[in-house]
XYZ file of C-alpha atoms in Angstrom:
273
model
C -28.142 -1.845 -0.549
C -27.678 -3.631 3.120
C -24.564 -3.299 5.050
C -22.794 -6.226 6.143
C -20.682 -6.131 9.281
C -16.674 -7.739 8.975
C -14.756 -7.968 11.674
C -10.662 -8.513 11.406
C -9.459 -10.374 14.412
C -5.821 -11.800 15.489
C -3.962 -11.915 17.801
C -1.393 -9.922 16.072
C -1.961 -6.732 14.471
C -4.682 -8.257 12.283
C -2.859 -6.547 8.903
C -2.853 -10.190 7.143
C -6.508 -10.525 7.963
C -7.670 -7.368 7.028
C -5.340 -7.003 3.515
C -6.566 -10.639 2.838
C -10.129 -10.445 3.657
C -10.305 -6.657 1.808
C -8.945 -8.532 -1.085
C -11.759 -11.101 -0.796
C -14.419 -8.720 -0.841
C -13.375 -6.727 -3.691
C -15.226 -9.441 -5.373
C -18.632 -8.344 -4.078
C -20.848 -5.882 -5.240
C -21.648 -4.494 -1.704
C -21.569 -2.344 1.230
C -19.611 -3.112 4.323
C -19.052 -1.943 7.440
C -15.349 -2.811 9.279
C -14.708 -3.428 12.587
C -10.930 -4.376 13.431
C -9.782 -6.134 16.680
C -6.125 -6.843 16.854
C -4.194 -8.381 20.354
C -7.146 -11.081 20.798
C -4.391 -13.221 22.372
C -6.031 -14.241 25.339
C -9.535 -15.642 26.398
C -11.033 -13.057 27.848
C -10.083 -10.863 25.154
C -11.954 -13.714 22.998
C -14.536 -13.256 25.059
C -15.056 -9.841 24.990
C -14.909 -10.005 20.850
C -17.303 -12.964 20.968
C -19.936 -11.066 22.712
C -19.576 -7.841 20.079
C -20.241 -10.163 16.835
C -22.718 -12.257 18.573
C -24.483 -8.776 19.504
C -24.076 -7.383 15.750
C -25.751 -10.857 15.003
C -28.770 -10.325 16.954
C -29.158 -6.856 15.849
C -28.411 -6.856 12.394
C -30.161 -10.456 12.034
C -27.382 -11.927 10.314
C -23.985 -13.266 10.451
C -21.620 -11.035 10.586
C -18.268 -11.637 8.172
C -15.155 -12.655 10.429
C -11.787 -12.994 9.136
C -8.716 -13.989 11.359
C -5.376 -15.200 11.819
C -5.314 -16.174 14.805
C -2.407 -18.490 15.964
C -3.396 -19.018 19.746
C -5.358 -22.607 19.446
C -7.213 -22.236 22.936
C -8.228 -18.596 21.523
C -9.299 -20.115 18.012
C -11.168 -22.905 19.289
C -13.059 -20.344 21.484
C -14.069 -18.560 18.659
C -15.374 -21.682 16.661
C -17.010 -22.572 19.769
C -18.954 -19.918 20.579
C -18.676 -17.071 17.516
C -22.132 -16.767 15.762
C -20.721 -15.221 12.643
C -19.306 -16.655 9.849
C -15.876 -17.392 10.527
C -12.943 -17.700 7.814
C -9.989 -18.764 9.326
C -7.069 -18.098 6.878
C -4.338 -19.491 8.719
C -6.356 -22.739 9.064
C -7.392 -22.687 5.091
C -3.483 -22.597 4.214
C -1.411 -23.276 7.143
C -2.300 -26.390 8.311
C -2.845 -27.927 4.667
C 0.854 -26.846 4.212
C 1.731 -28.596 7.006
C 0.137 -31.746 5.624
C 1.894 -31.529 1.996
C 5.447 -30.622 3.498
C 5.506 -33.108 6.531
C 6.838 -30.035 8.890
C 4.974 -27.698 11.268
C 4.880 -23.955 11.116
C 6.354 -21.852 13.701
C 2.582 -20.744 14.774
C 4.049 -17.235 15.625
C 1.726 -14.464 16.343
C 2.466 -11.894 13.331
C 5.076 -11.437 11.171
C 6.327 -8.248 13.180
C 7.943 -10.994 16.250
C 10.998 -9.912 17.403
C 11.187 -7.058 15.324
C 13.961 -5.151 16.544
C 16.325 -8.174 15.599
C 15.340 -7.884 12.181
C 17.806 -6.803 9.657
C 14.870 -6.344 6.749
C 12.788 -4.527 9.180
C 15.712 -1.608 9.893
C 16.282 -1.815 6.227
C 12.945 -0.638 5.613
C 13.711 2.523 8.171
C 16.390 3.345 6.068
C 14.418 3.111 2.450
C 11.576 5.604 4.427
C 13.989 7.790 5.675
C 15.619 8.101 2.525
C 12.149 8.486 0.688
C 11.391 11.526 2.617
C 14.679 12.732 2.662
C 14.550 12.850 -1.284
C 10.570 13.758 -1.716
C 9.861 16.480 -4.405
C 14.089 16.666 -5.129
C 14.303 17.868 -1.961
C 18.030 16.683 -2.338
C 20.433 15.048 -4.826
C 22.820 14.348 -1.902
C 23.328 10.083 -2.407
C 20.247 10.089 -5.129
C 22.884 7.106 -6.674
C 21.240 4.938 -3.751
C 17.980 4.944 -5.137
C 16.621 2.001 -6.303
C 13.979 3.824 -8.040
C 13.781 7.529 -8.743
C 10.049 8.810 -10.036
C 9.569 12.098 -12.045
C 6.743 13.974 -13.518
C 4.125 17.215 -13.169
C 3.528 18.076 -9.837
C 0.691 15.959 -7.873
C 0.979 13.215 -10.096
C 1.318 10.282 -7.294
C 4.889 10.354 -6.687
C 5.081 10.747 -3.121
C 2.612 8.619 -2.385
C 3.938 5.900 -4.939
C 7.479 6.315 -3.397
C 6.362 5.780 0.247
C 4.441 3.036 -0.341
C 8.122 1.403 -2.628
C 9.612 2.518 0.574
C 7.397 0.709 3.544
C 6.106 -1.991 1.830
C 9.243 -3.076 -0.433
C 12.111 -1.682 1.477
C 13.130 0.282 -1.279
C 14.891 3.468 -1.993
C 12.755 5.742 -3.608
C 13.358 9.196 -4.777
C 10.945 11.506 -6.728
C 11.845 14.558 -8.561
C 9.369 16.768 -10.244
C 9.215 18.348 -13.761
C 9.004 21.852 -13.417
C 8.449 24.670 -15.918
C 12.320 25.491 -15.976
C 12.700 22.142 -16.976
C 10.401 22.180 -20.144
C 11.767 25.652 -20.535
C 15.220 23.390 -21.084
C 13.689 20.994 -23.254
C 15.507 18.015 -21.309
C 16.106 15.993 -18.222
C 17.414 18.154 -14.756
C 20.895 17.485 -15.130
C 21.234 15.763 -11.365
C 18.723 12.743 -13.001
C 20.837 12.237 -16.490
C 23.234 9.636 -14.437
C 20.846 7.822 -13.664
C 18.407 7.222 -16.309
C 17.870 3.328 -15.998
C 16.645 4.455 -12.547
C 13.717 6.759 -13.883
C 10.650 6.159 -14.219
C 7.848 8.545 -14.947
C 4.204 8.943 -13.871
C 1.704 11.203 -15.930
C -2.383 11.881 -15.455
C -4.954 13.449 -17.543
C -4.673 16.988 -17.557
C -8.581 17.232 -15.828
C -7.948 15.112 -13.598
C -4.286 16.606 -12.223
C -6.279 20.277 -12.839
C -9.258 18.777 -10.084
C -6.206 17.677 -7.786
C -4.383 20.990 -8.267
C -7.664 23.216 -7.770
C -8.338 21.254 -3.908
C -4.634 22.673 -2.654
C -4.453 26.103 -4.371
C -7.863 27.054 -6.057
C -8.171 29.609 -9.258
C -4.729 29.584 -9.685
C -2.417 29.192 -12.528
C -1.057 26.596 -11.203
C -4.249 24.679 -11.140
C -5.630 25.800 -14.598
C -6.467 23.477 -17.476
C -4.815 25.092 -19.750
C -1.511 24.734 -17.461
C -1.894 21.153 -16.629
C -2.123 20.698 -20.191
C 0.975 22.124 -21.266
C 2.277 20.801 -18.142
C 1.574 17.051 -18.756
C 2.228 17.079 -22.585
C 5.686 18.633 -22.224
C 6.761 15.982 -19.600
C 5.736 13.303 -22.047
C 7.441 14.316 -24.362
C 10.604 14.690 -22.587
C 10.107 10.946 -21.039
C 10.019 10.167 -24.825
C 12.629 11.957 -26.177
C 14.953 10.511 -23.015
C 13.540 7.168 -23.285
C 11.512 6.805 -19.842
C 9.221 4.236 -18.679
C 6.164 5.819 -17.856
C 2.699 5.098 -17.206
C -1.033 7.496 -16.022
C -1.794 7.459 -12.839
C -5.418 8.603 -13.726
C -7.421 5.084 -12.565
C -4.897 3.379 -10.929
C -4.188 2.491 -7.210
C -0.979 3.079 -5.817
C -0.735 -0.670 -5.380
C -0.756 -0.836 -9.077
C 1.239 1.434 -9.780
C 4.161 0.086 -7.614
C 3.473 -3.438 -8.708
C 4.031 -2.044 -12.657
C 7.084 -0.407 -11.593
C 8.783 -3.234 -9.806
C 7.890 -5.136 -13.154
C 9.659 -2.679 -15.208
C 12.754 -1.735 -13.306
C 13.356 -5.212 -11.755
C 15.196 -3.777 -8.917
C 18.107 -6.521 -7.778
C 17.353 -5.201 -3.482
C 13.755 -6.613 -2.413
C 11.867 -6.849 1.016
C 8.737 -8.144 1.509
């Protein structure tokens, strides 16, 4: 199977173009190779981007993919000038038709980060990471009522990575506590997380899989064993059961789908996007 060469070009940090275009060629049963170029805000920045598809043209003997955003006109007429790959401009596809329908202009500002530092959702967001980190793996029940969303389950079963990604891309407060053998040992709930059960929600995985995880930080260990993860991951199910806890496996699932399932299911009222 050919490569095919994308490039992700604004003149902001190109996030939008890359997270749009990835999204487009999901849908394509092929190999790519990415090249990202964020800042093109000027024209000899243009320039200088214009002459590295043009040259992965010529060399690869066909267009190359290019997705941007770019705002600057002068910049994006440049490109359309002059590029000799095939360009998608998103903000063109949507923007401007949107301007049409609703009889106003946009603001044509470069990236949704402007002016950051004035932004009360942005330091929101600061707070919901720090607060993430500050209650990864029950590090702490100090405040845990100011979670929006508090994950348990085994150990290595995506809850950090699940709660960071609540945390910078929602703004929201997540905590994660894991199920540990003292717990099953108890037959219920740590007693810091009863409070706060319409918070909870848990996250399992097939016992191979979490055993495969397990065995790549601490190998030959009990820890790590089948048999352990077993017991492990049927005793936490159980207790979600028993304590009536929304859970779902993490086994084939992206973190994106994971957080999108959990914002469906515990509706959380505080949202930033």
């Amino acid at each position: 199977m050919t490569t095919r060469t994308v490039f992700f070009i604004s003149d902001g940090t190109g996030i939008t173009a890359e997270t749009f275009g990835n999204a487009i060629l999901a849908q394509f049963d092929m190999k790519t190779r990415h090249v990202r170029l964020p800042f093109i805000d000027t024209i000899d920045k243009a320039h200088q981007a214009v002459r590295q598809i043009n040259h992965t043209a010529e060399v690869e003997n066909r267009k190359p993919l290019v997705f941007t955003t770019i705002v600057n006109v002068e910049v994006l007429q440049f490109f359309e000038q002059h590029c000799n790959g095939m360009l998608l401009d998103m903000f063109g596809t949507f923007v401007r038709p949107l301007e049409v329908e609703m009889g106003i202009k946009s603001h044509h500002r470069v990236g949704r980060f402007s002016d950051i530092s004035k932004s009360q959702a942005y330091n929101d967001r600061i707070a919901a990471i720090n607060f993430s980190l500050e209650h990864d793996d029950g590090q702490s029940d100090r405040d845990l009522q100011q979670s929006d969303v508090i994950l348990v389950g085994v150990s290595r079963s995506g809850k950090t990575p699940t709660s960071l990604y609540l945390a910078m891309q929602y703004g929201l407060k997540a905590s994660n506590y894991p199920l540990i053998p003292e717990d099953f040992d108890r037959n219920h709930l740590p007693p810091s997380l009863v409070p706060h059960r319409a918070k909870l929600f848990g996250l399992t995985i097939n016992p191979e899989r979490l055993s495969e995880i397990r065995n790549e930080r601490r190998p030959n260990s009990r820890y790590a064993s089948i048999e352990n993860c077993r017991m492990e991951v049927a005793a936490a199910e159980s207790m979600m059961r028993r304590s009536g806890i929304r859970w779902l496996s993490t086994t084939t699932k992206s973190i994106e789908e994971i957080a999108t399932t959990i914002l469906q299911e515990v509706r959380p009222e505080r949202l930033t996007y």
